[in-house]
PDB file of C-alpha atoms in Angstrom:
ATOM      1  CA  MET A   1      32.682 -21.091  99.123  1.00 63.00           C
ATOM      2  CA  GLN A   2      33.789 -20.016 102.622  1.00 66.00           C
ATOM      3  CA  GLN A   3      36.800 -18.254 101.071  1.00 69.00           C
ATOM      4  CA  ILE A   4      34.519 -16.252  98.795  1.00 71.00           C
ATOM      5  CA  PHE A   5      32.415 -15.109 101.760  1.00 64.00           C
ATOM      6  CA  ASN A   6      35.552 -14.193 103.671  1.00 71.00           C
ATOM      7  CA  PHE A   7      36.834 -12.147 100.734  1.00 69.00           C
ATOM      8  CA  ILE A   8      33.532 -10.270 100.399  1.00 69.00           C
ATOM      9  CA  TYR A   9      33.441  -9.616 104.162  1.00 65.00           C
ATOM     10  CA  LYS A  10      37.026  -8.304 104.271  1.00 74.00           C
ATOM     11  CA  ASN A  11      36.551  -6.077 101.225  1.00 75.00           C
ATOM     12  CA  SER A  12      32.941  -5.072 101.747  1.00 73.00           C
ATOM     13  CA  ASN A  13      33.749  -1.335 101.976  1.00 77.00           C
ATOM     14  CA  ARG A  14      35.711  -1.357  98.732  1.00 77.00           C
ATOM     15  CA  LEU A  15      33.104  -3.396  96.910  1.00 73.00           C
ATOM     16  CA  LEU A  16      30.346  -1.064  98.114  1.00 74.00           C
ATOM     17  CA  PHE A  17      32.360   1.949  96.947  1.00 76.00           C
ATOM     18  CA  LEU A  18      32.890   0.423  93.470  1.00 79.00           C
ATOM     19  CA  LEU A  19      29.193  -0.451  93.204  1.00 79.00           C
ATOM     20  CA  LEU A  20      28.084   3.080  94.105  1.00 75.00           C
ATOM     21  CA  LEU A  21      30.695   4.558  91.757  1.00 73.00           C
ATOM     22  CA  GLY A  22      29.430   2.388  88.896  1.00 77.00           C
ATOM     23  CA  ILE A  23      25.810   3.398  89.555  1.00 77.00           C
ATOM     24  CA  SER A  24      26.706   7.106  89.671  1.00 70.00           C
ATOM     25  CA  LEU A  25      28.682   6.901  86.410  1.00 66.00           C
ATOM     26  CA  PHE A  26      25.804   5.061  84.741  1.00 69.00           C
ATOM     27  CA  LEU A  27      23.251   7.668  85.852  1.00 66.00           C
ATOM     28  CA  THR A  28      25.541  10.531  84.757  1.00 65.00           C
ATOM     29  CA  ILE A  29      26.051   9.030  81.293  1.00 57.00           C
ATOM     30  CA  GLN A  30      22.334   8.259  80.832  1.00 62.00           C
ATOM     31  CA  SER A  31      21.199  11.765  81.835  1.00 63.00           C
ATOM     32  CA  HIS A  32      23.715  13.832  79.844  1.00 56.00           C
ATOM     33  CA  SER A  33      23.937  13.516  76.055  1.00 54.00           C
ATOM     34  CA  TYR A  34      27.465  14.958  75.988  1.00 52.00           C
ATOM     35  CA  HIS A  35      28.845  12.349  78.406  1.00 51.00           C
ATOM     36  CA  ARG A  36      26.946   9.597  76.583  1.00 54.00           C
ATOM     37  CA  SER A  37      28.410  10.590  73.197  1.00 57.00           C
ATOM     38  CA  LYS A  38      31.933  10.656  74.661  1.00 55.00           C
ATOM     39  CA  VAL A  39      31.515   7.191  76.149  1.00 51.00           C
ATOM     40  CA  ILE A  40      30.176   5.803  72.855  1.00 56.00           C
ATOM     41  CA  SER A  41      33.076   7.359  70.946  1.00 58.00           C
ATOM     42  CA  SER A  42      35.619   5.905  73.409  1.00 58.00           C
ATOM     43  CA  ALA A  43      33.942   2.499  73.251  1.00 60.00           C
ATOM     44  CA  ASN A  44      34.101   2.605  69.456  1.00 63.00           C
ATOM     45  CA  PHE A  45      37.819   3.360  69.630  1.00 59.00           C
ATOM     46  CA  LEU A  46      38.603   0.527  72.047  1.00 59.00           C
ATOM     47  CA  SER A  47      36.330  -2.112  70.549  1.00 63.00           C
ATOM     48  CA  GLY A  48      37.352  -1.106  67.034  1.00 62.00           C
ATOM     49  CA  GLY A  49      41.010  -1.853  67.774  1.00 64.00           C
ATOM     50  CA  VAL A  50      40.160  -5.259  69.257  1.00 65.00           C
ATOM     51  CA  TYR A  51      37.824  -6.168  66.387  1.00 66.00           C
ATOM     52  CA  GLU A  52      40.437  -5.160  63.814  1.00 68.00           C
ATOM     53  CA  ARG A  53      43.048  -7.494  65.322  1.00 69.00           C
ATOM     54  CA  ILE A  54      40.567 -10.371  65.493  1.00 68.00           C
ATOM     55  CA  ASN A  55      39.529  -9.661  61.914  1.00 68.00           C
ATOM     56  CA  ASN A  56      43.161  -9.715  60.727  1.00 67.00           C
ATOM     57  CA  VAL A  57      43.644 -13.210  62.166  1.00 64.00           C
ATOM     58  CA  SER A  58      40.348 -14.390  60.678  1.00 65.00           C
ATOM     59  CA  GLU A  59      41.272 -12.976  57.263  1.00 63.00           C
ATOM     60  CA  TYR A  60      44.642 -14.750  57.324  1.00 62.00           C
ATOM     61  CA  LEU A  61      42.951 -18.075  58.072  1.00 60.00           C
ATOM     62  CA  ASN A  62      40.406 -17.390  55.333  1.00 64.00           C
ATOM     63  CA  LEU A  63      42.864 -16.432  52.557  1.00 63.00           C
ATOM     64  CA  ARG A  64      42.225 -19.532  50.469  1.00 59.00           C
ATOM     65  CA  THR A  65      38.473 -18.879  50.346  1.00 64.00           C
ATOM     66  CA  GLN A  66      39.092 -15.230  49.446  1.00 63.00           C
ATOM     67  CA  ASN A  67      41.529 -16.205  46.686  1.00 61.00           C
ATOM     68  CA  ASP A  68      38.998 -18.637  45.213  1.00 59.00           C
ATOM     69  CA  ALA A  69      36.322 -15.909  45.236  1.00 64.00           C
ATOM     70  CA  LEU A  70      38.694 -13.430  43.559  1.00 64.00           C
ATOM     71  CA  ALA A  71      39.627 -15.982  40.933  1.00 53.00           C
ATOM     72  CA  GLN A  72      35.960 -16.566  40.106  1.00 58.00           C
ATOM     73  CA  GLU A  73      35.318 -12.816  39.929  1.00 59.00           C
ATOM     74  CA  ASN A  74      38.333 -12.304  37.633  1.00 57.00           C
ATOM     75  CA  ALA A  75      37.110 -15.080  35.379  1.00 49.00           C
ATOM     76  CA  LYS A  76      33.690 -13.484  35.159  1.00 55.00           C
ATOM     77  CA  LEU A  77      35.171 -10.039  34.383  1.00 61.00           C
ATOM     78  CA  ARG A  78      37.431 -11.493  31.719  1.00 49.00           C
ATOM     79  CA  SER A  79      34.499 -13.247  30.084  1.00 46.00           C
ATOM     80  CA  LEU A  80      32.625  -9.930  29.964  1.00 54.00           C
ATOM     81  CA  LEU A  81      35.688  -8.180  28.570  1.00 51.00           C
ATOM     82  CA  PHE A  82      36.210 -10.752  25.828  1.00 41.00           C
ATOM     83  CA  ALA A  83      32.535 -10.544  24.868  1.00 48.00           C
ATOM     84  CA  VAL A  84      32.825  -6.795  24.092  1.00 49.00           C
ATOM     85  CA  LYS A  85      33.022  -6.115  20.371  1.00 46.00           C
ATOM     86  CA  ASP A  86      33.918  -3.075  18.263  1.00 43.00           C
ATOM     87  CA  THR A  87      35.154  -0.935  21.137  1.00 43.00           C
ATOM     88  CA  ALA A  88      38.154   1.337  20.841  1.00 39.00           C
ATOM     89  CA  ALA A  89      38.768   1.488  24.582  1.00 43.00           C
ATOM     90  CA  ILE A  90      37.810  -0.511  27.633  1.00 37.00           C
ATOM     91  CA  PRO A  91      35.149   1.392  29.598  1.00 38.00           C
ATOM     92  CA  LYS A  92      36.365   2.406  33.065  1.00 42.00           C
ATOM     93  CA  LEU A  93      34.049   2.039  36.014  1.00 37.00           C
ATOM     94  CA  ASP A  94      34.720   5.074  38.225  1.00 44.00           C
ATOM     95  CA  SER A  95      31.451   5.520  40.051  1.00 48.00           C
ATOM     96  CA  ILE A  96      28.671   3.664  41.853  1.00 56.00           C
ATOM     97  CA  LYS A  97      25.126   4.324  40.738  1.00 54.00           C
ATOM     98  CA  GLY A  98      26.075   7.734  39.360  1.00 58.00           C
ATOM     99  CA  LEU A  99      28.088   8.821  42.408  1.00 66.00           C
ATOM    100  CA  HIS A 100      31.449  10.505  41.958  1.00 69.00           C
ATOM    101  CA  PRO A 101      34.425   8.605  43.467  1.00 69.00           C
ATOM    102  CA  LYS A 102      35.063  11.478  45.920  1.00 75.00           C
ATOM    103  CA  ASP A 103      31.597  10.827  47.392  1.00 82.00           C
ATOM    104  CA  ILE A 104      32.494   7.214  48.250  1.00 86.00           C
ATOM    105  CA  ILE A 105      34.657   6.020  51.159  1.00 89.00           C
ATOM    106  CA  VAL A 106      35.983   2.471  50.827  1.00 88.00           C
ATOM    107  CA  SER A 107      36.057   0.668  54.172  1.00 90.00           C
ATOM    108  CA  LYS A 108      36.195  -2.827  55.642  1.00 91.00           C
ATOM    109  CA  VAL A 109      33.946  -4.661  58.083  1.00 93.00           C
ATOM    110  CA  ILE A 110      36.023  -5.744  61.078  1.00 93.00           C
ATOM    111  CA  HIS A 111      33.116  -6.915  63.231  1.00 93.00           C
ATOM    112  CA  ASN A 112      29.648  -8.085  62.243  1.00 94.00           C
ATOM    113  CA  SER A 113      26.829  -9.185  64.547  1.00 93.00           C
ATOM    114  CA  PHE A 114      23.808 -10.929  63.037  1.00 93.00           C
ATOM    115  CA  ASN A 115      22.397 -13.198  65.751  1.00 92.00           C
ATOM    116  CA  SER A 116      20.498 -10.665  67.894  1.00 93.00           C
ATOM    117  CA  HIS A 117      17.523  -8.382  67.298  1.00 95.00           C
ATOM    118  CA  GLU A 118      19.638  -5.199  67.184  1.00 94.00           C
ATOM    119  CA  ASN A 119      22.663  -6.005  65.049  1.00 96.00           C
ATOM    120  CA  TYR A 120      25.599  -3.678  64.395  1.00 96.00           C
ATOM    121  CA  LEU A 121      28.767  -3.714  62.307  1.00 95.00           C
ATOM    122  CA  THR A 122      32.120  -2.051  63.002  1.00 95.00           C
ATOM    123  CA  LEU A 123      34.147  -0.510  60.149  1.00 95.00           C
ATOM    124  CA  ASN A 124      37.824   0.488  60.109  1.00 92.00           C
ATOM    125  CA  SER A 125      37.051   4.041  58.940  1.00 93.00           C
ATOM    126  CA  GLY A 126      36.041   6.974  61.100  1.00 93.00           C
ATOM    127  CA  SER A 127      35.750  10.734  61.341  1.00 93.00           C
ATOM    128  CA  LEU A 128      39.350  11.262  60.171  1.00 94.00           C
ATOM    129  CA  GLN A 129      38.383   9.616  56.888  1.00 92.00           C
ATOM    130  CA  GLY A 130      35.249  11.773  56.546  1.00 92.00           C
ATOM    131  CA  VAL A 131      32.725   9.301  57.954  1.00 94.00           C
ATOM    132  CA  LYS A 132      29.709  10.853  59.684  1.00 93.00           C
ATOM    133  CA  PRO A 133      26.537   9.480  61.314  1.00 93.00           C
ATOM    134  CA  ASP A 134      23.590   8.763  58.977  1.00 92.00           C
ATOM    135  CA  MET A 135      25.738   7.954  55.936  1.00 93.00           C
ATOM    136  CA  GLY A 136      24.582   4.948  53.919  1.00 94.00           C
ATOM    137  CA  VAL A 137      26.701   1.798  53.671  1.00 95.00           C
ATOM    138  CA  ILE A 138      26.525  -0.534  50.669  1.00 91.00           C
ATOM    139  CA  ASN A 139      28.636  -3.103  48.844  1.00 89.00           C
ATOM    140  CA  SER A 140      28.664  -4.517  45.324  1.00 85.00           C
ATOM    141  CA  LEU A 141      25.504  -6.558  46.005  1.00 90.00           C
ATOM    142  CA  GLY A 142      23.328  -3.999  47.758  1.00 91.00           C
ATOM    143  CA  ILE A 143      22.645  -2.052  50.943  1.00 94.00           C
ATOM    144  CA  VAL A 144      24.287  -2.998  54.248  1.00 96.00           C
ATOM    145  CA  GLY A 145      23.168  -0.401  56.787  1.00 96.00           C
ATOM    146  CA  ILE A 146      23.517   3.168  58.090  1.00 96.00           C
ATOM    147  CA  ILE A 147      26.390   4.766  60.033  1.00 95.00           C
ATOM    148  CA  ASP A 148      25.430   5.180  63.703  1.00 95.00           C
ATOM    149  CA  ASN A 149      28.460   6.486  65.628  1.00 94.00           C
ATOM    150  CA  THR A 150      32.083   7.286  64.814  1.00 94.00           C
ATOM    151  CA  SER A 151      35.420   7.637  66.553  1.00 94.00           C
ATOM    152  CA  ALA A 152      38.610   8.897  64.909  1.00 93.00           C
ATOM    153  CA  ASN A 153      39.320   5.710  62.937  1.00 94.00           C
ATOM    154  CA  TYR A 154      36.271   3.499  63.414  1.00 95.00           C
ATOM    155  CA  ALA A 155      32.518   3.602  62.890  1.00 95.00           C
ATOM    156  CA  THR A 156      29.548   1.522  63.962  1.00 96.00           C
ATOM    157  CA  VAL A 157      26.750   0.712  61.523  1.00 96.00           C
ATOM    158  CA  VAL A 158      23.097  -0.073  62.188  1.00 96.00           C
ATOM    159  CA  SER A 159      22.706  -3.226  60.108  1.00 97.00           C
ATOM    160  CA  ILE A 160      19.602  -3.744  57.977  1.00 97.00           C
ATOM    161  CA  LEU A 161      19.251  -6.789  60.254  1.00 97.00           C
ATOM    162  CA  ASN A 162      18.194  -4.512  63.094  1.00 96.00           C
ATOM    163  CA  ILE A 163      14.576  -4.309  64.229  1.00 95.00           C
ATOM    164  CA  LYS A 164      14.966  -0.522  64.620  1.00 94.00           C
ATOM    165  CA  SER A 165      16.106  -0.065  61.005  1.00 94.00           C
ATOM    166  CA  GLN A 166      13.676   1.628  58.610  1.00 94.00           C
ATOM    167  CA  ILE A 167      14.681   2.379  55.010  1.00 95.00           C
ATOM    168  CA  ASN A 168      12.636   3.734  52.146  1.00 94.00           C
ATOM    169  CA  ALA A 169      12.439   1.110  49.367  1.00 95.00           C
ATOM    170  CA  LYS A 170      10.407   0.529  46.230  1.00 94.00           C
ATOM    171  CA  LEU A 171       9.628  -1.888  43.421  1.00 94.00           C
ATOM    172  CA  LYS A 172      12.244  -1.512  40.705  1.00 92.00           C
ATOM    173  CA  LYS A 173       9.657  -1.791  37.927  1.00 90.00           C
ATOM    174  CA  SER A 174       7.416   0.942  39.355  1.00 88.00           C
ATOM    175  CA  ASN A 175       7.337   3.815  41.833  1.00 84.00           C
ATOM    176  CA  HIS A 176       5.282   1.958  44.446  1.00 91.00           C
ATOM    177  CA  PHE A 177       7.238   2.197  47.668  1.00 92.00           C
ATOM    178  CA  GLY A 178       7.132   1.128  51.291  1.00 93.00           C
ATOM    179  CA  SER A 179       9.201   0.918  54.459  1.00 95.00           C
ATOM    180  CA  LEU A 180      11.923  -1.732  54.668  1.00 96.00           C
ATOM    181  CA  THR A 181      12.158  -3.317  58.134  1.00 96.00           C
ATOM    182  CA  TRP A 182      13.371  -6.548  59.734  1.00 97.00           C
ATOM    183  CA  ASP A 183      11.268  -8.841  61.914  1.00 95.00           C
ATOM    184  CA  GLY A 184      14.258 -10.279  63.777  1.00 94.00           C
ATOM    185  CA  LYS A 185      13.912 -13.790  62.365  1.00 94.00           C
ATOM    186  CA  SER A 186      15.968 -14.844  59.317  1.00 95.00           C
ATOM    187  CA  THR A 187      19.316 -13.248  58.370  1.00 95.00           C
ATOM    188  CA  GLY A 188      18.487 -13.748  54.691  1.00 95.00           C
ATOM    189  CA  TYR A 189      15.184 -11.875  54.583  1.00 97.00           C
ATOM    190  CA  VAL A 190      13.781  -8.423  55.351  1.00 97.00           C
ATOM    191  CA  GLN A 191      10.223  -7.135  55.054  1.00 97.00           C
ATOM    192  CA  LEU A 192       8.805  -4.357  52.877  1.00 96.00           C
ATOM    193  CA  MET A 193       5.750  -2.920  54.608  1.00 94.00           C
ATOM    194  CA  ASP A 194       2.876  -0.645  53.543  1.00 91.00           C
ATOM    195  CA  VAL A 195       3.024  -1.282  49.786  1.00 92.00           C
ATOM    196  CA  PRO A 196      -0.370  -0.304  48.268  1.00 90.00           C
ATOM    197  CA  ARG A 197      -2.464  -3.248  47.073  1.00 87.00           C
ATOM    198  CA  LEU A 198      -2.920  -1.413  43.771  1.00 87.00           C
ATOM    199  CA  ALA A 199       0.720  -2.233  42.979  1.00 89.00           C
ATOM    200  CA  SER A 200       1.304  -4.980  40.446  1.00 89.00           C
ATOM    201  CA  ILE A 201       3.780  -7.335  42.093  1.00 91.00           C
ATOM    202  CA  ARG A 202       4.890 -10.934  41.765  1.00 93.00           C
ATOM    203  CA  LYS A 203       7.481 -13.282  43.167  1.00 94.00           C
ATOM    204  CA  GLY A 204      10.956 -12.562  41.805  1.00 94.00           C
ATOM    205  CA  ASP A 205      10.458  -8.800  41.310  1.00 95.00           C
ATOM    206  CA  THR A 206      13.464  -6.710  42.388  1.00 95.00           C
ATOM    207  CA  ILE A 207      13.325  -4.340  45.367  1.00 95.00           C
ATOM    208  CA  VAL A 208      15.639  -1.285  45.385  1.00 94.00           C
ATOM    209  CA  THR A 209      16.111   1.866  47.470  1.00 93.00           C
ATOM    210  CA  GLY A 210      13.442   4.501  46.945  1.00 90.00           C
ATOM    211  CA  GLY A 211      13.685   8.101  45.833  1.00 80.00           C
ATOM    212  CA  GLN A 212      12.417   9.432  49.171  1.00 82.00           C
ATOM    213  CA  SER A 213      15.558   8.419  51.046  1.00 78.00           C
ATOM    214  CA  VAL A 214      18.040  11.175  51.967  1.00 81.00           C
ATOM    215  CA  ILE A 215      20.631   8.550  52.937  1.00 89.00           C
ATOM    216  CA  PHE A 216      20.824   6.166  49.985  1.00 89.00           C
ATOM    217  CA  PRO A 217      20.810   7.036  46.285  1.00 87.00           C
ATOM    218  CA  GLU A 218      17.803   5.733  44.388  1.00 88.00           C
ATOM    219  CA  ASN A 219      17.874   2.249  42.824  1.00 89.00           C
ATOM    220  CA  ILE A 220      20.527   0.602  45.013  1.00 91.00           C
ATOM    221  CA  ASN A 221      19.790  -3.144  45.014  1.00 93.00           C
ATOM    222  CA  ILE A 222      18.227  -4.783  48.066  1.00 96.00           C
ATOM    223  CA  GLY A 223      16.737  -8.130  47.043  1.00 96.00           C
ATOM    224  CA  THR A 224      13.864  -9.948  45.341  1.00 97.00           C
ATOM    225  CA  ILE A 225      10.276 -10.662  46.369  1.00 96.00           C
ATOM    226  CA  ASP A 226       9.957 -14.124  47.902  1.00 96.00           C
ATOM    227  CA  ARG A 227       6.489 -14.058  49.492  1.00 95.00           C
ATOM    228  CA  ILE A 228       3.532 -11.689  49.368  1.00 93.00           C
ATOM    229  CA  TYR A 229       0.987 -11.227  52.165  1.00 91.00           C
ATOM    230  CA  GLU A 230      -2.200  -9.165  51.979  1.00 87.00           C
ATOM    231  CA  GLU A 231      -2.948  -7.142  55.084  1.00 80.00           C
ATOM    232  CA  VAL A 232      -6.757  -7.283  55.141  1.00 76.00           C
ATOM    233  CA  GLU A 233      -7.208  -4.612  57.803  1.00 78.00           C
ATOM    234  CA  THR A 234      -4.786  -2.068  56.303  1.00 79.00           C
ATOM    235  CA  HIS A 235      -5.293  -2.808  52.586  1.00 82.00           C
ATOM    236  CA  TYR A 236      -1.537  -2.962  52.076  1.00 91.00           C
ATOM    237  CA  PHE A 237       0.909  -5.654  51.036  1.00 92.00           C
ATOM    238  CA  LYS A 238       3.537  -7.080  53.360  1.00 93.00           C
ATOM    239  CA  ILE A 239       6.385  -8.397  51.218  1.00 95.00           C
ATOM    240  CA  GLU A 240       9.064 -10.878  52.244  1.00 97.00           C
ATOM    241  CA  VAL A 241      12.285  -9.781  50.501  1.00 97.00           C
ATOM    242  CA  LYS A 242      15.166 -12.195  49.927  1.00 97.00           C
ATOM    243  CA  LEU A 243      18.385 -10.200  50.264  1.00 97.00           C
ATOM    244  CA  PHE A 244      21.037 -10.147  47.537  1.00 95.00           C
ATOM    245  CA  ASN A 245      23.628  -9.779  50.303  1.00 94.00           C
ATOM    246  CA  ASP A 246      24.779 -12.540  52.601  1.00 94.00           C
ATOM    247  CA  MET A 247      24.742 -10.416  55.736  1.00 95.00           C
ATOM    248  CA  THR A 248      26.694 -13.058  57.641  1.00 93.00           C
ATOM    249  CA  ASN A 249      29.687 -12.735  55.300  1.00 91.00           C
ATOM    250  CA  LEU A 250      30.683  -9.116  54.643  1.00 91.00           C
ATOM    251  CA  GLY A 251      34.107  -7.773  53.650  1.00 88.00           C
ATOM    252  CA  HIS A 252      34.773  -4.435  51.971  1.00 88.00           C
ATOM    253  CA  VAL A 253      31.960  -1.885  51.841  1.00 90.00           C
ATOM    254  CA  TYR A 254      31.333   1.593  50.428  1.00 90.00           C
ATOM    255  CA  ILE A 255      30.260   4.499  52.636  1.00 92.00           C
ATOM    256  CA  ILE A 256      28.194   7.046  50.708  1.00 89.00           C
ATOM    257  CA  LYS A 257      28.484  10.765  51.278  1.00 82.00           C
ATOM    258  CA  SER A 258      25.030  12.231  50.672  1.00 70.00           C
ATOM    259  CA  LYS A 259      25.784  15.771  49.549  1.00 62.00           C
ATOM    260  CA  ASN A 260      22.076  16.665  49.269  1.00 65.00           C
ATOM    261  CA  ARG A 261      20.977  15.304  52.649  1.00 62.00           C
ATOM    262  CA  GLU A 262      21.619  18.401  54.784  1.00 64.00           C
ATOM    263  CA  GLU A 263      20.066  20.704  52.183  1.00 65.00           C
ATOM    264  CA  ILE A 264      16.884  18.593  52.014  1.00 62.00           C
ATOM    265  CA  ILE A 265      16.583  18.296  55.809  1.00 61.00           C
ATOM    266  CA  ASN A 266      17.104  22.039  56.332  1.00 66.00           C
ATOM    267  CA  LEU A 267      14.500  22.817  53.675  1.00 65.00           C
ATOM    268  CA  GLU A 268      11.952  20.459  55.269  1.00 59.00           C
ATOM    269  CA  LYS A 269      12.603  21.962  58.722  1.00 64.00           C
ATOM    270  CA  LYS A 270      12.006  25.421  57.253  1.00 66.00           C
ATOM    271  CA  GLU A 271       8.665  24.270  55.831  1.00 61.00           C
ATOM    272  CA  GLU A 272       7.649  22.859  59.237  1.00 61.00           C
ATOM    273  CA  LYS A 273       8.438  26.182  60.930  1.00 62.00           C
ATOM    274  CA  ASP A 274       6.413  28.091  58.322  1.00 60.00           C
ATOM    275  CA  GLU A 275       3.425  25.888  59.051  1.00 58.00           C
TER     276      GLU A 275
END
């Protein structure tokens, strides 16, 4: 302990300088959006490289599990193929929910946090691959999150397991919609808020993305209704939604280019100015 005190005493001027330098850099970054964006981009670049190397090791150790999953998927696809009758050609799947392949960027999750209240993912695709903030991220089972920041070759994603996340969602069997949020508790469930009590709902009904979203296409899967609560004061339903996705085990994902987003936003801004 005495050695520690001696070290601090001998280097007190240097330590004070480093402390003041750190405080000044922090205040500069917090007060200037340009500096803050540059720091975030640099952090994405550095952390992305580290996460990718860690992910490569993890994937190597997990090859057997991945091979088993691929084998099961191949078996399922073959069973579907053999069940097709009277077809001259095998139908080719070249789009997702009506999107053209050029509007989809295939990427991979190299880091995934799910044990805090504000969870993020890191993908190994960035601005050089056409990734931009506010693009939707999905996989074969449903929605994953929304692009937050990008560097040249990496991007961070606001997970749906983030208490700040809000996504327009609806009942698949009707047009009754609400706001999809997360209460910060279970990684397997999210909450659909503000659904009118006039809506006919029951346990097991499917929840999908709504038509009011400018980020996700309509009818992307989210999950199924597990519990229903009636908000007496607001006259709305609060719905507990069991996710189709296992958000603790994500691999390849699809980043969606929303070609109509900017047009819709610009039109709405024009209407606000006219008012």
